């Protein structure tokens, strides 16, 4: 991994105790890492729920970086919000370079790497919401079990971190939200795609229509 992640300043919309950010048409968007998500540290993978401020975590570009703070909150403010539209996505082992299965919230921004993406964009990496990968490599929504706590890791600068033994995702929830809405192009040499553009890209990948996919991505980042 050699790509540099650079972030614009984004006002954080999350405060301790808040459950969601509000996005598409005022819809509430669950965000955060589930407690059992394995995060790579110098001591091996540790569940997010066992991390503490001061723990070193593997990042996409900057090696191991220290967690400065952790925000913990409920994934859903009420049982009614655990509707199918808000179910997390199950990522089977190997689907995104991960050695272990993962569950990610729908609008979690992940780094997707593919030779086919490189043919379309000139770079093997794109940043996109997990929801856009529905159906790819067995990725699918799964019903959550009861109330869950989710966690946001805070660093000196927003980071993409390694989870599941090989998948990189943004640890900053507000930035994942911005990516899902298409408001931010925050990654140098790694194109950030909104949910709609990312879903269209995946359709082109599945169909093998590289020229159309290349034109679509170019239009997104211009």
PDB file of C-alpha atoms in Angstrom, residues 16-205:
ATOM      1  CA  UNK A  16     -20.751  11.310  22.298  1.00  0.00           C
ATOM      2  CA  UNK A  17     -24.087   9.561  22.741  1.00  0.00           C
ATOM      3  CA  UNK A  18     -25.390  10.361  19.251  1.00  0.00           C
ATOM      4  CA  UNK A  19     -26.573   7.328  17.316  1.00  0.00           C
ATOM      5  CA  UNK A  20     -26.640   8.431  13.690  1.00  0.00           C
ATOM      6  CA  UNK A  21     -25.884  11.060  11.105  1.00  0.00           C
ATOM      7  CA  UNK A  22     -28.725  12.317   8.932  1.00  0.00           C
ATOM      8  CA  UNK A  23     -28.301  11.970   5.202  1.00  0.00           C
ATOM      9  CA  UNK A  24     -30.337  11.023   2.152  1.00  0.00           C
ATOM     10  CA  UNK A  25     -33.598  12.972   2.330  1.00  0.00           C
ATOM     11  CA  UNK A  26     -33.263  13.313   6.093  1.00  0.00           C
ATOM     12  CA  UNK A  27     -32.885   9.548   6.543  1.00  0.00           C
ATOM     13  CA  UNK A  28     -30.835   8.465   9.556  1.00  0.00           C
ATOM     14  CA  UNK A  29     -27.639   6.634   8.614  1.00  0.00           C
ATOM     15  CA  UNK A  30     -26.136   4.191  11.140  1.00  0.00           C
ATOM     16  CA  UNK A  31     -22.353   4.435  11.270  1.00  0.00           C
ATOM     17  CA  UNK A  32     -19.482   3.119  13.385  1.00  0.00           C
ATOM     18  CA  UNK A  33     -17.515  -0.104  13.850  1.00  0.00           C
ATOM     19  CA  UNK A  34     -19.178  -3.018  15.583  1.00  0.00           C
ATOM     20  CA  UNK A  35     -17.446  -4.082  18.760  1.00  0.00           C
ATOM     21  CA  UNK A  36     -16.218  -7.427  17.447  1.00  0.00           C
ATOM     22  CA  UNK A  37     -14.554  -5.911  14.350  1.00  0.00           C
ATOM     23  CA  UNK A  38     -10.914  -7.120  14.431  1.00  0.00           C
ATOM     24  CA  UNK A  39      -8.422  -4.252  14.066  1.00  0.00           C
ATOM     25  CA  UNK A  40      -4.748  -4.803  13.290  1.00  0.00           C
ATOM     26  CA  UNK A  41      -2.318  -3.752  16.029  1.00  0.00           C
ATOM     27  CA  UNK A  42       1.362  -4.600  16.686  1.00  0.00           C
ATOM     28  CA  UNK A  43       0.062  -7.324  19.017  1.00  0.00           C
ATOM     29  CA  UNK A  44      -2.206  -8.967  16.471  1.00  0.00           C
ATOM     30  CA  UNK A  45      -5.843  -8.322  15.675  1.00  0.00           C
ATOM     31  CA  UNK A  46      -7.918  -6.980  18.580  1.00  0.00           C
ATOM     32  CA  UNK A  47     -11.687  -6.386  18.675  1.00  0.00           C
ATOM     33  CA  UNK A  48     -12.613  -2.717  18.520  1.00  0.00           C
ATOM     34  CA  UNK A  49     -14.338  -3.073  21.906  1.00  0.00           C
ATOM     35  CA  UNK A  50     -10.976  -3.944  23.514  1.00  0.00           C
ATOM     36  CA  UNK A  51      -9.057  -0.983  22.099  1.00  0.00           C
ATOM     37  CA  UNK A  52      -8.184   1.970  24.296  1.00  0.00           C
ATOM     38  CA  UNK A  53      -6.714   5.434  23.677  1.00  0.00           C
ATOM     39  CA  UNK A  54      -2.989   4.976  23.157  1.00  0.00           C
ATOM     40  CA  UNK A  55      -3.303   1.695  21.232  1.00  0.00           C
ATOM     41  CA  UNK A  56      -1.343   1.610  17.985  1.00  0.00           C
ATOM     42  CA  UNK A  57      -3.369   0.666  14.883  1.00  0.00           C
ATOM     43  CA  UNK A  58      -2.205  -0.202  11.363  1.00  0.00           C
ATOM     44  CA  UNK A  59      -3.160   2.499   8.830  1.00  0.00           C
ATOM     45  CA  UNK A  60      -3.337   2.535   5.041  1.00  0.00           C
ATOM     46  CA  UNK A  61      -0.375   4.837   4.478  1.00  0.00           C
ATOM     47  CA  UNK A  62       1.175   5.954   7.770  1.00  0.00           C
ATOM     48  CA  UNK A  63       2.089   2.652   9.417  1.00  0.00           C
ATOM     49  CA  UNK A  64       1.011   2.263  13.050  1.00  0.00           C
ATOM     50  CA  UNK A  65      -0.706   5.303  14.511  1.00  0.00           C
ATOM     51  CA  UNK A  66      -1.907   5.959  18.052  1.00  0.00           C
ATOM     52  CA  UNK A  67      -5.609   6.182  18.858  1.00  0.00           C
ATOM     53  CA  UNK A  68      -6.245   9.480  20.616  1.00  0.00           C
ATOM     54  CA  UNK A  69      -9.854   8.914  21.662  1.00  0.00           C
ATOM     55  CA  UNK A  70     -12.733   6.490  21.160  1.00  0.00           C
ATOM     56  CA  UNK A  71     -16.410   7.413  20.823  1.00  0.00           C
ATOM     57  CA  UNK A  72     -18.847   4.686  21.879  1.00  0.00           C
ATOM     58  CA  UNK A  73     -22.590   4.815  21.230  1.00  0.00           C
ATOM     59  CA  UNK A  74     -25.590   2.685  20.281  1.00  0.00           C
ATOM     60  CA  UNK A  75     -25.811   1.627  16.637  1.00  0.00           C
ATOM     61  CA  UNK A  76     -29.553   2.317  16.567  1.00  0.00           C
ATOM     62  CA  UNK A  77     -31.422   4.780  18.746  1.00  0.00           C
ATOM     63  CA  UNK A  78     -34.472   2.486  18.978  1.00  0.00           C
ATOM     64  CA  UNK A  79     -35.560  -1.036  17.911  1.00  0.00           C
ATOM     65  CA  UNK A  80     -37.638   0.457  15.099  1.00  0.00           C
ATOM     66  CA  UNK A  81     -34.457   1.773  13.462  1.00  0.00           C
ATOM     67  CA  UNK A  82     -33.113  -1.767  13.033  1.00  0.00           C
ATOM     68  CA  UNK A  83     -35.208  -2.029   9.873  1.00  0.00           C
ATOM     69  CA  UNK A  84     -33.918  -3.775   6.763  1.00  0.00           C
ATOM     70  CA  UNK A  85     -32.870  -0.458   5.208  1.00  0.00           C
ATOM     71  CA  UNK A  86     -30.357  -0.082   8.052  1.00  0.00           C
ATOM     72  CA  UNK A  87     -29.051  -3.642   8.308  1.00  0.00           C
ATOM     73  CA  UNK A  88     -25.254  -4.022   8.303  1.00  0.00           C
ATOM     74  CA  UNK A  89     -23.511  -5.861   5.479  1.00  0.00           C
ATOM     75  CA  UNK A  90     -21.722  -9.163   5.942  1.00  0.00           C
ATOM     76  CA  UNK A  91     -18.335  -9.294   4.198  1.00  0.00           C
ATOM     77  CA  UNK A  92     -17.249 -12.934   3.692  1.00  0.00           C
ATOM     78  CA  UNK A  93     -13.573 -13.776   4.190  1.00  0.00           C
ATOM     79  CA  UNK A  94     -11.599 -12.859   1.079  1.00  0.00           C
ATOM     80  CA  UNK A  95     -14.213 -10.570  -0.467  1.00  0.00           C
ATOM     81  CA  UNK A  96     -12.200  -7.392   0.242  1.00  0.00           C
ATOM     82  CA  UNK A  97      -8.813  -8.863   1.078  1.00  0.00           C
ATOM     83  CA  UNK A  98     -10.019  -9.689   4.592  1.00  0.00           C
ATOM     84  CA  UNK A  99      -8.910 -12.953   6.176  1.00  0.00           C
ATOM     85  CA  UNK A 100     -11.845 -12.931   8.601  1.00  0.00           C
ATOM     86  CA  UNK A 101     -15.561 -12.293   7.996  1.00  0.00           C
ATOM     87  CA  UNK A 102     -16.688  -8.754   8.804  1.00  0.00           C
ATOM     88  CA  UNK A 103     -19.904  -6.880   9.385  1.00  0.00           C
ATOM     89  CA  UNK A 104     -19.882  -3.242   8.309  1.00  0.00           C
ATOM     90  CA  UNK A 105     -22.522  -0.559   8.466  1.00  0.00           C
ATOM     91  CA  UNK A 106     -24.012   0.249   5.073  1.00  0.00           C
ATOM     92  CA  UNK A 107     -22.402   3.652   4.669  1.00  0.00           C
ATOM     93  CA  UNK A 108     -18.981   2.692   6.008  1.00  0.00           C
ATOM     94  CA  UNK A 109     -16.395   3.908   3.461  1.00  0.00           C
ATOM     95  CA  UNK A 110     -14.015   1.118   2.461  1.00  0.00           C
ATOM     96  CA  UNK A 111     -11.043   0.981   0.109  1.00  0.00           C
ATOM     97  CA  UNK A 112     -11.782  -1.393  -2.761  1.00  0.00           C
ATOM     98  CA  UNK A 113      -8.835  -2.736  -4.775  1.00  0.00           C
ATOM     99  CA  UNK A 114      -9.140  -4.461  -8.140  1.00  0.00           C
ATOM    100  CA  UNK A 115      -7.188  -4.967 -11.365  1.00  0.00           C
ATOM    101  CA  UNK A 116     -10.437  -4.182 -13.168  1.00  0.00           C
ATOM    102  CA  UNK A 117     -10.697  -0.848 -11.362  1.00  0.00           C
ATOM    103  CA  UNK A 118      -7.137  -0.067 -12.481  1.00  0.00           C
ATOM    104  CA  UNK A 119      -8.125  -0.746 -16.100  1.00  0.00           C
ATOM    105  CA  UNK A 120     -10.999   1.696 -15.710  1.00  0.00           C
ATOM    106  CA  UNK A 121      -9.368   4.424 -13.643  1.00  0.00           C
ATOM    107  CA  UNK A 122      -5.595   3.996 -13.945  1.00  0.00           C
ATOM    108  CA  UNK A 123      -5.371   3.226 -10.224  1.00  0.00           C
ATOM    109  CA  UNK A 124      -6.276  -0.016  -8.414  1.00  0.00           C
ATOM    110  CA  UNK A 125      -7.950   1.701  -5.438  1.00  0.00           C
ATOM    111  CA  UNK A 126     -11.304   3.423  -5.033  1.00  0.00           C
ATOM    112  CA  UNK A 127     -13.034   4.500  -1.842  1.00  0.00           C
ATOM    113  CA  UNK A 128     -16.732   3.641  -1.701  1.00  0.00           C
ATOM    114  CA  UNK A 129     -19.583   2.874   0.721  1.00  0.00           C
ATOM    115  CA  UNK A 130     -19.938  -0.785   1.742  1.00  0.00           C
ATOM    116  CA  UNK A 131     -23.565  -0.718   0.561  1.00  0.00           C
ATOM    117  CA  UNK A 132     -22.393  -0.349  -3.048  1.00  0.00           C
ATOM    118  CA  UNK A 133     -20.797  -3.825  -2.856  1.00  0.00           C
ATOM    119  CA  UNK A 134     -24.113  -5.618  -2.299  1.00  0.00           C
ATOM    120  CA  UNK A 135     -23.890  -8.981  -4.090  1.00  0.00           C
ATOM    121  CA  UNK A 136     -20.154  -8.764  -4.831  1.00  0.00           C
ATOM    122  CA  UNK A 137     -18.206 -11.751  -3.502  1.00  0.00           C
ATOM    123  CA  UNK A 138     -21.182 -12.884  -1.419  1.00  0.00           C
ATOM    124  CA  UNK A 139     -21.532  -9.520   0.355  1.00  0.00           C
ATOM    125  CA  UNK A 140     -25.094  -9.131   1.630  1.00  0.00           C
ATOM    126  CA  UNK A 141     -27.187  -7.383   4.290  1.00  0.00           C
ATOM    127  CA  UNK A 142     -27.770  -9.366   7.479  1.00  0.00           C
ATOM    128  CA  UNK A 143     -30.270  -8.815  10.253  1.00  0.00           C
ATOM    129  CA  UNK A 144     -28.638  -7.369  13.381  1.00  0.00           C
ATOM    130  CA  UNK A 145     -29.074  -9.193  16.660  1.00  0.00           C
ATOM    131  CA  UNK A 146     -30.434  -6.958  19.422  1.00  0.00           C
ATOM    132  CA  UNK A 147     -28.894  -3.683  20.469  1.00  0.00           C
ATOM    133  CA  UNK A 148     -25.278  -3.156  19.506  1.00  0.00           C
ATOM    134  CA  UNK A 149     -22.617  -0.694  20.481  1.00  0.00           C
ATOM    135  CA  UNK A 150     -20.491   0.875  17.778  1.00  0.00           C
ATOM    136  CA  UNK A 151     -17.165   2.650  18.036  1.00  0.00           C
ATOM    137  CA  UNK A 152     -15.400   5.491  16.255  1.00  0.00           C
ATOM    138  CA  UNK A 153     -11.607   5.750  16.516  1.00  0.00           C
ATOM    139  CA  UNK A 154     -10.115   9.243  16.651  1.00  0.00           C
ATOM    140  CA  UNK A 155      -6.534   9.939  15.510  1.00  0.00           C
ATOM    141  CA  UNK A 156      -4.459  13.112  15.192  1.00  0.00           C
ATOM    142  CA  UNK A 157      -5.568  13.057  11.550  1.00  0.00           C
ATOM    143  CA  UNK A 158      -8.352  10.930  10.030  1.00  0.00           C
ATOM    144  CA  UNK A 159      -7.041   7.528   8.978  1.00  0.00           C
ATOM    145  CA  UNK A 160      -8.024   4.475   7.005  1.00  0.00           C
ATOM    146  CA  UNK A 161      -7.316   1.483   9.249  1.00  0.00           C
ATOM    147  CA  UNK A 162      -6.765  -2.227   8.632  1.00  0.00           C
ATOM    148  CA  UNK A 163      -9.524  -4.584   9.815  1.00  0.00           C
ATOM    149  CA  UNK A 164     -10.173  -8.275   9.305  1.00  0.00           C
ATOM    150  CA  UNK A 165      -6.573  -8.934   8.293  1.00  0.00           C
ATOM    151  CA  UNK A 166      -6.548  -6.946   5.056  1.00  0.00           C
ATOM    152  CA  UNK A 167      -9.506  -4.592   4.523  1.00  0.00           C
ATOM    153  CA  UNK A 168      -8.935  -0.843   4.886  1.00  0.00           C
ATOM    154  CA  UNK A 169     -11.741   1.496   5.897  1.00  0.00           C
ATOM    155  CA  UNK A 170     -12.145   5.046   7.128  1.00  0.00           C
ATOM    156  CA  UNK A 171     -12.190   5.289  10.907  1.00  0.00           C
ATOM    157  CA  UNK A 172     -13.846   8.723  10.774  1.00  0.00           C
ATOM    158  CA  UNK A 173     -17.650   8.449  10.593  1.00  0.00           C
ATOM    159  CA  UNK A 174     -18.238  12.001   9.367  1.00  0.00           C
ATOM    160  CA  UNK A 175     -15.895  11.360   6.432  1.00  0.00           C
ATOM    161  CA  UNK A 176     -17.660   8.081   5.574  1.00  0.00           C
ATOM    162  CA  UNK A 177     -20.889  10.067   5.580  1.00  0.00           C
ATOM    163  CA  UNK A 178     -19.377  12.658   3.230  1.00  0.00           C
ATOM    164  CA  UNK A 179     -18.202   9.921   0.853  1.00  0.00           C
ATOM    165  CA  UNK A 180     -21.648   8.266   0.809  1.00  0.00           C
ATOM    166  CA  UNK A 181     -23.259  11.577  -0.113  1.00  0.00           C
ATOM    167  CA  UNK A 182     -20.646  12.356  -2.756  1.00  0.00           C
ATOM    168  CA  UNK A 183     -19.614  15.588  -1.022  1.00  0.00           C
ATOM    169  CA  UNK A 184     -15.941  14.776  -0.586  1.00  0.00           C
ATOM    170  CA  UNK A 185     -13.094  13.747  -2.868  1.00  0.00           C
ATOM    171  CA  UNK A 186     -10.740  13.226   0.031  1.00  0.00           C
ATOM    172  CA  UNK A 187      -8.170  10.708  -1.165  1.00  0.00           C
ATOM    173  CA  UNK A 188      -5.153  11.551  -3.294  1.00  0.00           C
ATOM    174  CA  UNK A 189      -4.756   8.955  -6.103  1.00  0.00           C
ATOM    175  CA  UNK A 190      -7.647   6.934  -4.670  1.00  0.00           C
ATOM    176  CA  UNK A 191     -10.964   8.155  -6.051  1.00  0.00           C
ATOM    177  CA  UNK A 192     -13.808   8.589  -3.551  1.00  0.00           C
ATOM    178  CA  UNK A 193     -17.161   7.630  -5.053  1.00  0.00           C
ATOM    179  CA  UNK A 194     -20.654   8.348  -3.767  1.00  0.00           C
ATOM    180  CA  UNK A 195     -23.008   5.415  -3.245  1.00  0.00           C
ATOM    181  CA  UNK A 196     -24.741   5.964  -6.589  1.00  0.00           C
ATOM    182  CA  UNK A 197     -21.494   6.274  -8.567  1.00  0.00           C
ATOM    183  CA  UNK A 198     -19.920   3.338  -6.720  1.00  0.00           C
ATOM    184  CA  UNK A 199     -22.915   1.121  -7.442  1.00  0.00           C
ATOM    185  CA  UNK A 200     -22.741   2.039 -11.120  1.00  0.00           C
ATOM    186  CA  UNK A 201     -19.022   1.264 -11.129  1.00  0.00           C
ATOM    187  CA  UNK A 202     -19.665  -2.202  -9.672  1.00  0.00           C
ATOM    188  CA  UNK A 203     -22.264  -2.886 -12.360  1.00  0.00           C
ATOM    189  CA  UNK A 204     -19.707  -2.002 -15.031  1.00  0.00           C
ATOM    190  CA  UNK A 205     -17.151  -4.271 -13.357  1.00  0.00           C
TER     191      UNK A 205
END
